Amino acid sequence: MAIVRYNPLSELRSMQDKMNRLLDLAWTREVGEEIREGVWQPPADVYESNAAVTIKVELPDVELDDIDIRAEEQTLTIKGERKHGEEIRKENFHRIERYFGPFQRSFAIPADFDLAHLNASCDSGVLTITIPKTITVELA
């Protein structure tokens, strides 16, 4: 009998493989359809300068025309859908790690920002939204 060195990472890999198979099973069946709807949220960075707040959202393979940006009651909502390309059939994939389907993100925007004058652009798969601060003039 050979002596085998214990490797704790192999057990973790085995557990990860089992979880991946279980999740793949759930994704290929109709089970969990309602779970898939809300899971896909693109990652975002939000930062503020003296003049504006900027939100950058990672949306590769999504065009600006396919993104719905709404600003209502100090809430900015970004909706859209990332679709599989027509040239590659689903059964030809070996691995799918990116999320596809509808997505939605909402951000609370403080009252001192002017949602009516937001600017949106999409470059290299990154949606950039800039919201200027409102200018308040104090009378002396």
PDB file of N, CA and C in Angstrom, residues 35-123:
ATOM      1  N   ILE A  35     -35.401  32.400  -9.395  1.00  0.00           N
ATOM      2  CA  ILE A  35     -34.167  32.768  -8.710  1.00  0.00           C
ATOM      3  C   ILE A  35     -33.215  33.434  -9.687  1.00  0.00           C
ATOM      4  N   ARG A  36     -33.167  32.931 -10.915  1.00  0.00           N
ATOM      5  CA  ARG A  36     -32.255  33.487 -11.910  1.00  0.00           C
ATOM      6  C   ARG A  36     -32.573  34.936 -12.243  1.00  0.00           C
ATOM      7  N   GLU A  37     -33.846  35.320 -12.186  1.00  0.00           N
ATOM      8  CA  GLU A  37     -34.253  36.661 -12.564  1.00  0.00           C
ATOM      9  C   GLU A  37     -33.494  37.737 -11.805  1.00  0.00           C
ATOM     10  N   GLY A  38     -33.348  37.586 -10.487  1.00  0.00           N
ATOM     11  CA  GLY A  38     -32.785  38.658  -9.698  1.00  0.00           C
ATOM     12  C   GLY A  38     -31.338  38.485  -9.309  1.00  0.00           C
ATOM     13  N   VAL A  39     -30.683  37.397  -9.707  1.00  0.00           N
ATOM     14  CA  VAL A  39     -29.318  37.140  -9.270  1.00  0.00           C
ATOM     15  C   VAL A  39     -28.318  38.016 -10.001  1.00  0.00           C
ATOM     16  N   TRP A  40     -28.508  38.271 -11.243  1.00  0.00           N
ATOM     17  CA  TRP A  40     -27.529  38.942 -12.085  1.00  0.00           C
ATOM     18  C   TRP A  40     -27.570  40.442 -11.858  1.00  0.00           C
ATOM     19  N   GLN A  41     -26.582  40.899 -11.113  1.00  0.00           N
ATOM     20  CA  GLN A  41     -26.395  42.329 -10.876  1.00  0.00           C
ATOM     21  C   GLN A  41     -24.964  42.675 -11.250  1.00  0.00           C
ATOM     22  N   PRO A  42     -24.781  43.539 -12.242  1.00  0.00           N
ATOM     23  CA  PRO A  42     -23.417  43.865 -12.660  1.00  0.00           C
ATOM     24  C   PRO A  42     -22.677  44.627 -11.555  1.00  0.00           C
ATOM     25  N   PRO A  43     -21.362  44.394 -11.424  1.00  0.00           N
ATOM     26  CA  PRO A  43     -20.586  45.119 -10.411  1.00  0.00           C
ATOM     27  C   PRO A  43     -20.487  46.600 -10.750  1.00  0.00           C
ATOM     28  N   ALA A  44     -20.435  47.436  -9.715  1.00  0.00           N
ATOM     29  CA  ALA A  44     -20.418  48.885  -9.915  1.00  0.00           C
ATOM     30  C   ALA A  44     -19.454  49.558  -8.950  1.00  0.00           C
ATOM     31  N   ASP A  45     -18.888  50.663  -9.394  1.00  0.00           N
ATOM     32  CA  ASP A  45     -18.089  51.548  -8.552  1.00  0.00           C
ATOM     33  C   ASP A  45     -18.818  52.883  -8.491  1.00  0.00           C
ATOM     34  N   VAL A  46     -18.880  53.478  -7.308  1.00  0.00           N
ATOM     35  CA  VAL A  46     -19.520  54.778  -7.134  1.00  0.00           C
ATOM     36  C   VAL A  46     -18.533  55.681  -6.409  1.00  0.00           C
ATOM     37  N   TYR A  47     -18.258  56.847  -7.005  1.00  0.00           N
ATOM     38  CA  TYR A  47     -17.371  57.788  -6.337  1.00  0.00           C
ATOM     39  C   TYR A  47     -17.852  59.210  -6.583  1.00  0.00           C
ATOM     40  N   GLU A  48     -17.425  60.115  -5.700  1.00  0.00           N
ATOM     41  CA  GLU A  48     -17.914  61.484  -5.705  1.00  0.00           C
ATOM     42  C   GLU A  48     -16.751  62.464  -5.783  1.00  0.00           C
ATOM     43  N   SER A  49     -16.949  63.537  -6.540  1.00  0.00           N
ATOM     44  CA  SER A  49     -16.004  64.647  -6.588  1.00  0.00           C
ATOM     45  C   SER A  49     -16.723  65.890  -6.072  1.00  0.00           C
ATOM     46  N   ASN A  50     -16.072  67.032  -6.137  1.00  0.00           N
ATOM     47  CA  ASN A  50     -16.714  68.269  -5.689  1.00  0.00           C
ATOM     48  C   ASN A  50     -17.879  68.669  -6.583  1.00  0.00           C
ATOM     49  N   ALA A  51     -17.847  68.226  -7.843  1.00  0.00           N
ATOM     50  CA  ALA A  51     -18.860  68.661  -8.804  1.00  0.00           C
ATOM     51  C   ALA A  51     -19.923  67.615  -9.129  1.00  0.00           C
ATOM     52  N   ALA A  52     -19.624  66.320  -8.912  1.00  0.00           N
ATOM     53  CA  ALA A  52     -20.559  65.283  -9.378  1.00  0.00           C
ATOM     54  C   ALA A  52     -20.316  63.965  -8.665  1.00  0.00           C
ATOM     55  N   VAL A  53     -21.266  63.046  -8.868  1.00  0.00           N
ATOM     56  CA  VAL A  53     -21.079  61.661  -8.455  1.00  0.00           C
ATOM     57  C   VAL A  53     -21.001  60.844  -9.749  1.00  0.00           C
ATOM     58  N   THR A  54     -20.100  59.862  -9.774  1.00  0.00           N
ATOM     59  CA  THR A  54     -19.912  59.031 -10.956  1.00  0.00           C
ATOM     60  C   THR A  54     -20.160  57.582 -10.578  1.00  0.00           C
ATOM     61  N   ILE A  55     -20.937  56.905 -11.421  1.00  0.00           N
ATOM     62  CA  ILE A  55     -21.227  55.484 -11.232  1.00  0.00           C
ATOM     63  C   ILE A  55     -20.701  54.760 -12.466  1.00  0.00           C
ATOM     64  N   LYS A  56     -19.830  53.772 -12.244  1.00  0.00           N
ATOM     65  CA  LYS A  56     -19.304  52.961 -13.343  1.00  0.00           C
ATOM     66  C   LYS A  56     -19.787  51.529 -13.140  1.00  0.00           C
ATOM     67  N   VAL A  57     -20.427  50.982 -14.172  1.00  0.00           N
ATOM     68  CA  VAL A  57     -21.028  49.647 -14.101  1.00  0.00           C
ATOM     69  C   VAL A  57     -20.428  48.785 -15.215  1.00  0.00           C
ATOM     70  N   GLU A  58     -19.943  47.591 -14.851  1.00  0.00           N
ATOM     71  CA  GLU A  58     -19.372  46.678 -15.835  1.00  0.00           C
ATOM     72  C   GLU A  58     -20.485  45.979 -16.606  1.00  0.00           C
ATOM     73  N   LEU A  59     -20.549  46.245 -17.901  1.00  0.00           N
ATOM     74  CA  LEU A  59     -21.569  45.634 -18.760  1.00  0.00           C
ATOM     75  C   LEU A  59     -20.981  45.223 -20.100  1.00  0.00           C
ATOM     76  N   PRO A  60     -20.036  44.268 -20.110  1.00  0.00           N
ATOM     77  CA  PRO A  60     -19.499  43.837 -21.398  1.00  0.00           C
ATOM     78  C   PRO A  60     -20.572  43.179 -22.255  1.00  0.00           C
ATOM     79  N   ASP A  61     -20.457  43.383 -23.550  1.00  0.00           N
ATOM     80  CA  ASP A  61     -21.390  42.825 -24.539  1.00  0.00           C
ATOM     81  C   ASP A  61     -22.790  43.411 -24.444  1.00  0.00           C
ATOM     82  N   VAL A  62     -22.942  44.588 -23.828  1.00  0.00           N
ATOM     83  CA  VAL A  62     -24.237  45.260 -23.767  1.00  0.00           C
ATOM     84  C   VAL A  62     -24.051  46.664 -24.339  1.00  0.00           C
ATOM     85  N   GLU A  63     -24.875  47.019 -25.326  1.00  0.00           N
ATOM     86  CA  GLU A  63     -24.806  48.340 -25.950  1.00  0.00           C
ATOM     87  C   GLU A  63     -25.600  49.354 -25.132  1.00  0.00           C
ATOM     88  N   LEU A  64     -25.213  50.620 -25.212  1.00  0.00           N
ATOM     89  CA  LEU A  64     -25.896  51.686 -24.476  1.00  0.00           C
ATOM     90  C   LEU A  64     -27.374  51.762 -24.855  1.00  0.00           C
ATOM     91  N   ASP A  65     -27.696  51.513 -26.128  1.00  0.00           N
ATOM     92  CA  ASP A  65     -29.094  51.548 -26.583  1.00  0.00           C
ATOM     93  C   ASP A  65     -29.950  50.459 -25.936  1.00  0.00           C
ATOM     94  N   ASP A  66     -29.322  49.393 -25.430  1.00  0.00           N
ATOM     95  CA  ASP A  66     -30.046  48.287 -24.815  1.00  0.00           C
ATOM     96  C   ASP A  66     -30.160  48.428 -23.297  1.00  0.00           C
ATOM     97  N   ILE A  67     -29.746  49.571 -22.763  1.00  0.00           N
ATOM     98  CA  ILE A  67     -29.781  49.812 -21.322  1.00  0.00           C
ATOM     99  C   ILE A  67     -30.829  50.867 -21.031  1.00  0.00           C
ATOM    100  N   ASP A  68     -31.696  50.580 -20.071  1.00  0.00           N
ATOM    101  CA  ASP A  68     -32.737  51.512 -19.646  1.00  0.00           C
ATOM    102  C   ASP A  68     -32.262  52.187 -18.365  1.00  0.00           C
ATOM    103  N   ILE A  69     -32.042  53.506 -18.418  1.00  0.00           N
ATOM    104  CA  ILE A  69     -31.593  54.276 -17.261  1.00  0.00           C
ATOM    105  C   ILE A  69     -32.727  55.202 -16.854  1.00  0.00           C
ATOM    106  N   ARG A  70     -33.206  55.022 -15.623  1.00  0.00           N
ATOM    107  CA  ARG A  70     -34.321  55.838 -15.119  1.00  0.00           C
ATOM    108  C   ARG A  70     -33.923  56.520 -13.820  1.00  0.00           C
ATOM    109  N   ALA A  71     -34.343  57.769 -13.696  1.00  0.00           N
ATOM    110  CA  ALA A  71     -34.090  58.535 -12.479  1.00  0.00           C
ATOM    111  C   ALA A  71     -35.433  59.045 -11.958  1.00  0.00           C
ATOM    112  N   GLU A  72     -35.848  58.495 -10.836  1.00  0.00           N
ATOM    113  CA  GLU A  72     -37.133  58.871 -10.236  1.00  0.00           C
ATOM    114  C   GLU A  72     -36.984  58.955  -8.726  1.00  0.00           C
ATOM    115  N   GLU A  73     -37.468  60.038  -8.148  1.00  0.00           N
ATOM    116  CA  GLU A  73     -37.505  60.208  -6.698  1.00  0.00           C
ATOM    117  C   GLU A  73     -36.171  59.885  -6.031  1.00  0.00           C
ATOM    118  N   GLN A  74     -35.096  60.500  -6.530  1.00  0.00           N
ATOM    119  CA  GLN A  74     -33.746  60.345  -5.981  1.00  0.00           C
ATOM    120  C   GLN A  74     -33.238  58.903  -6.026  1.00  0.00           C
ATOM    121  N   THR A  75     -33.761  58.114  -6.967  1.00  0.00           N
ATOM    122  CA  THR A  75     -33.282  56.756  -7.178  1.00  0.00           C
ATOM    123  C   THR A  75     -32.922  56.588  -8.646  1.00  0.00           C
ATOM    124  N   LEU A  76     -31.711  56.104  -8.889  1.00  0.00           N
ATOM    125  CA  LEU A  76     -31.264  55.820 -10.237  1.00  0.00           C
ATOM    126  C   LEU A  76     -31.361  54.311 -10.448  1.00  0.00           C
ATOM    127  N   THR A  77     -32.079  53.894 -11.492  1.00  0.00           N
ATOM    128  CA  THR A  77     -32.256  52.468 -11.792  1.00  0.00           C
ATOM    129  C   THR A  77     -31.697  52.174 -13.176  1.00  0.00           C
ATOM    130  N   ILE A  78     -30.892  51.132 -13.245  1.00  0.00           N
ATOM    131  CA  ILE A  78     -30.289  50.691 -14.501  1.00  0.00           C
ATOM    132  C   ILE A  78     -30.818  49.286 -14.791  1.00  0.00           C
ATOM    133  N   LYS A  79     -31.458  49.115 -15.959  1.00  0.00           N
ATOM    134  CA  LYS A  79     -32.014  47.818 -16.354  1.00  0.00           C
ATOM    135  C   LYS A  79     -31.527  47.464 -17.747  1.00  0.00           C
ATOM    136  N   GLY A  80     -31.481  46.180 -18.021  1.00  0.00           N
ATOM    137  CA  GLY A  80     -31.122  45.727 -19.352  1.00  0.00           C
ATOM    138  C   GLY A  80     -31.074  44.222 -19.396  1.00  0.00           C
ATOM    139  N   GLU A  81     -30.497  43.702 -20.471  1.00  0.00           N
ATOM    140  CA  GLU A  81     -30.369  42.259 -20.612  1.00  0.00           C
ATOM    141  C   GLU A  81     -29.127  41.953 -21.442  1.00  0.00           C
ATOM    142  N   ARG A  82     -28.339  41.005 -20.952  1.00  0.00           N
ATOM    143  CA  ARG A  82     -27.206  40.514 -21.739  1.00  0.00           C
ATOM    144  C   ARG A  82     -27.633  39.190 -22.329  1.00  0.00           C
ATOM    145  N   LYS A  83     -27.544  39.090 -23.663  1.00  0.00           N
ATOM    146  CA  LYS A  83     -27.993  37.888 -24.373  1.00  0.00           C
ATOM    147  C   LYS A  83     -26.797  37.110 -24.892  1.00  0.00           C
ATOM    148  N   HIS A  84     -26.993  35.797 -25.022  1.00  0.00           N
ATOM    149  CA  HIS A  84     -25.979  34.959 -25.660  1.00  0.00           C
ATOM    150  C   HIS A  84     -25.890  35.344 -27.131  1.00  0.00           C
ATOM    151  N   GLY A  85     -24.702  35.291 -27.680  1.00  0.00           N
ATOM    152  CA  GLY A  85     -24.528  35.567 -29.097  1.00  0.00           C
ATOM    153  C   GLY A  85     -25.178  34.481 -29.935  1.00  0.00           C
ATOM    154  N   GLU A  86     -25.652  34.858 -31.085  1.00  0.00           N
ATOM    155  CA  GLU A  86     -26.320  33.913 -31.976  1.00  0.00           C
ATOM    156  C   GLU A  86     -25.341  32.926 -32.602  1.00  0.00           C
ATOM    157  N   GLU A  87     -24.055  33.325 -32.721  1.00  0.00           N
ATOM    158  CA  GLU A  87     -23.100  32.483 -33.434  1.00  0.00           C
ATOM    159  C   GLU A  87     -22.642  31.269 -32.636  1.00  0.00           C
ATOM    160  N   ILE A  88     -22.825  31.277 -31.314  1.00  0.00           N
ATOM    161  CA  ILE A  88     -22.384  30.143 -30.497  1.00  0.00           C
ATOM    162  C   ILE A  88     -23.601  29.518 -29.823  1.00  0.00           C
ATOM    163  N   ARG A  89     -23.813  28.249 -30.062  1.00  0.00           N
ATOM    164  CA  ARG A  89     -24.941  27.563 -29.447  1.00  0.00           C
ATOM    165  C   ARG A  89     -24.594  27.178 -28.019  1.00  0.00           C
ATOM    166  N   LYS A  90     -25.593  27.157 -27.165  1.00  0.00           N
ATOM    167  CA  LYS A  90     -25.396  26.868 -25.749  1.00  0.00           C
ATOM    168  C   LYS A  90     -24.741  25.507 -25.516  1.00  0.00           C
ATOM    169  N   GLU A  91     -25.096  24.520 -26.329  1.00  0.00           N
ATOM    170  CA  GLU A  91     -24.535  23.176 -26.129  1.00  0.00           C
ATOM    171  C   GLU A  91     -23.056  23.095 -26.527  1.00  0.00           C
ATOM    172  N   ASN A  92     -22.535  24.112 -27.206  1.00  0.00           N
ATOM    173  CA  ASN A  92     -21.123  24.127 -27.583  1.00  0.00           C
ATOM    174  C   ASN A  92     -20.213  24.693 -26.487  1.00  0.00           C
ATOM    175  N   PHE A  93     -20.791  25.267 -25.457  1.00  0.00           N
ATOM    176  CA  PHE A  93     -19.994  25.839 -24.376  1.00  0.00           C
ATOM    177  C   PHE A  93     -19.398  24.741 -23.505  1.00  0.00           C
ATOM    178  N   HIS A  94     -18.184  24.948 -23.060  1.00  0.00           N
ATOM    179  CA  HIS A  94     -17.558  24.071 -22.073  1.00  0.00           C
ATOM    180  C   HIS A  94     -17.758  24.633 -20.677  1.00  0.00           C
ATOM    181  N   ARG A  95     -17.807  25.955 -20.573  1.00  0.00           N
ATOM    182  CA  ARG A  95     -17.980  26.609 -19.281  1.00  0.00           C
ATOM    183  C   ARG A  95     -18.632  27.970 -19.526  1.00  0.00           C
ATOM    184  N   ILE A  96     -19.593  28.308 -18.686  1.00  0.00           N
ATOM    185  CA  ILE A  96     -20.220  29.628 -18.719  1.00  0.00           C
ATOM    186  C   ILE A  96     -20.094  30.204 -17.318  1.00  0.00           C
ATOM    187  N   GLU A  97     -19.276  31.240 -17.170  1.00  0.00           N
ATOM    188  CA  GLU A  97     -19.068  31.845 -15.861  1.00  0.00           C
ATOM    189  C   GLU A  97     -19.698  33.225 -15.765  1.00  0.00           C
ATOM    190  N   ARG A  98     -19.984  33.854 -16.900  1.00  0.00           N
ATOM    191  CA  ARG A  98     -20.620  35.164 -16.862  1.00  0.00           C
ATOM    192  C   ARG A  98     -22.133  34.982 -16.806  1.00  0.00           C
ATOM    193  N   TYR A  99     -22.811  35.955 -16.212  1.00  0.00           N
ATOM    194  CA  TYR A  99     -24.261  35.901 -16.148  1.00  0.00           C
ATOM    195  C   TYR A  99     -24.862  36.448 -17.429  1.00  0.00           C
ATOM    196  N   PHE A 100     -25.956  35.831 -17.847  1.00  0.00           N
ATOM    197  CA  PHE A 100     -26.712  36.286 -18.999  1.00  0.00           C
ATOM    198  C   PHE A 100     -28.159  36.431 -18.566  1.00  0.00           C
ATOM    199  N   GLY A 101     -28.909  37.223 -19.327  1.00  0.00           N
ATOM    200  CA  GLY A 101     -30.301  37.454 -19.011  1.00  0.00           C
ATOM    201  C   GLY A 101     -30.507  38.851 -18.484  1.00  0.00           C
ATOM    202  N   PRO A 102     -31.704  39.122 -17.944  1.00  0.00           N
ATOM    203  CA  PRO A 102     -32.011  40.460 -17.466  1.00  0.00           C
ATOM    204  C   PRO A 102     -31.211  40.816 -16.215  1.00  0.00           C
ATOM    205  N   PHE A 103     -30.893  42.098 -16.083  1.00  0.00           N
ATOM    206  CA  PHE A 103     -30.212  42.588 -14.888  1.00  0.00           C
ATOM    207  C   PHE A 103     -30.856  43.894 -14.453  1.00  0.00           C
ATOM    208  N   GLN A 104     -30.602  44.266 -13.203  1.00  0.00           N
ATOM    209  CA  GLN A 104     -31.111  45.531 -12.675  1.00  0.00           C
ATOM    210  C   GLN A 104     -30.265  45.953 -11.488  1.00  0.00           C
ATOM    211  N   ARG A 105     -29.944  47.236 -11.411  1.00  0.00           N
ATOM    212  CA  ARG A 105     -29.251  47.828 -10.274  1.00  0.00           C
ATOM    213  C   ARG A 105     -29.944  49.140  -9.950  1.00  0.00           C
ATOM    214  N   SER A 106     -30.073  49.438  -8.659  1.00  0.00           N
ATOM    215  CA  SER A 106     -30.650  50.703  -8.229  1.00  0.00           C
ATOM    216  C   SER A 106     -29.704  51.359  -7.235  1.00  0.00           C
ATOM    217  N   PHE A 107     -29.639  52.695  -7.306  1.00  0.00           N
ATOM    218  CA  PHE A 107     -28.774  53.465  -6.432  1.00  0.00           C
ATOM    219  C   PHE A 107     -29.561  54.632  -5.858  1.00  0.00           C
ATOM    220  N   ALA A 108     -29.470  54.830  -4.550  1.00  0.00           N
ATOM    221  CA  ALA A 108     -30.087  55.997  -3.910  1.00  0.00           C
ATOM    222  C   ALA A 108     -29.155  57.182  -4.132  1.00  0.00           C
ATOM    223  N   ILE A 109     -29.703  58.270  -4.643  1.00  0.00           N
ATOM    224  CA  ILE A 109     -28.924  59.464  -4.932  1.00  0.00           C
ATOM    225  C   ILE A 109     -29.372  60.571  -3.982  1.00  0.00           C
ATOM    226  N   PRO A 110     -28.454  61.195  -3.242  1.00  0.00           N
ATOM    227  CA  PRO A 110     -28.830  62.267  -2.315  1.00  0.00           C
ATOM    228  C   PRO A 110     -29.503  63.432  -3.039  1.00  0.00           C
ATOM    229  N   ALA A 111     -30.246  64.218  -2.294  1.00  0.00           N
ATOM    230  CA  ALA A 111     -31.043  65.307  -2.866  1.00  0.00           C
ATOM    231  C   ALA A 111     -30.200  66.422  -3.471  1.00  0.00           C
ATOM    232  N   ASP A 112     -28.933  66.527  -3.106  1.00  0.00           N
ATOM    233  CA  ASP A 112     -28.120  67.622  -3.651  1.00  0.00           C
ATOM    234  C   ASP A 112     -27.500  67.293  -5.013  1.00  0.00           C
ATOM    235  N   PHE A 113     -28.003  66.257  -5.680  1.00  0.00           N
ATOM    236  CA  PHE A 113     -27.546  65.924  -7.029  1.00  0.00           C
ATOM    237  C   PHE A 113     -28.699  66.103  -8.007  1.00  0.00           C
ATOM    238  N   ASP A 114     -28.381  66.543  -9.223  1.00  0.00           N
ATOM    239  CA  ASP A 114     -29.375  66.889 -10.235  1.00  0.00           C
ATOM    240  C   ASP A 114     -29.581  65.715 -11.194  1.00  0.00           C
ATOM    241  N   LEU A 115     -30.537  64.850 -10.874  1.00  0.00           N
ATOM    242  CA  LEU A 115     -30.811  63.668 -11.703  1.00  0.00           C
ATOM    243  C   LEU A 115     -31.320  64.032 -13.099  1.00  0.00           C
ATOM    244  N   ALA A 116     -31.894  65.222 -13.251  1.00  0.00           N
ATOM    245  CA  ALA A 116     -32.423  65.631 -14.554  1.00  0.00           C
ATOM    246  C   ALA A 116     -31.308  65.890 -15.563  1.00  0.00           C
ATOM    247  N   HIS A 117     -30.093  66.104 -15.101  1.00  0.00           N
ATOM    248  CA  HIS A 117     -28.989  66.426 -16.006  1.00  0.00           C
ATOM    249  C   HIS A 117     -27.884  65.372 -15.974  1.00  0.00           C
ATOM    250  N   LEU A 118     -28.256  64.126 -15.770  1.00  0.00           N
ATOM    251  CA  LEU A 118     -27.235  63.077 -15.758  1.00  0.00           C
ATOM    252  C   LEU A 118     -26.717  62.827 -17.163  1.00  0.00           C
ATOM    253  N   ASN A 119     -25.486  62.335 -17.247  1.00  0.00           N
ATOM    254  CA  ASN A 119     -24.848  62.028 -18.525  1.00  0.00           C
ATOM    255  C   ASN A 119     -24.428  60.556 -18.493  1.00  0.00           C
ATOM    256  N   ALA A 120     -24.735  59.815 -19.551  1.00  0.00           N
ATOM    257  CA  ALA A 120     -24.387  58.395 -19.618  1.00  0.00           C
ATOM    258  C   ALA A 120     -23.607  58.100 -20.892  1.00  0.00           C
ATOM    259  N   SER A 121     -22.562  57.291 -20.736  1.00  0.00           N
ATOM    260  CA  SER A 121     -21.789  56.839 -21.894  1.00  0.00           C
ATOM    261  C   SER A 121     -21.334  55.410 -21.632  1.00  0.00           C
ATOM    262  N   CYS A 122     -21.033  54.691 -22.704  1.00  0.00           N
ATOM    263  CA  CYS A 122     -20.591  53.311 -22.570  1.00  0.00           C
ATOM    264  C   CYS A 122     -19.361  53.133 -23.438  1.00  0.00           C
ATOM    265  N   ASP A 123     -18.234  52.741 -22.798  1.00  0.00           N
ATOM    266  CA  ASP A 123     -16.987  52.580 -23.516  1.00  0.00           C
ATOM    267  C   ASP A 123     -16.261  51.353 -22.986  1.00  0.00           C
TER     268      ASP A 123
END
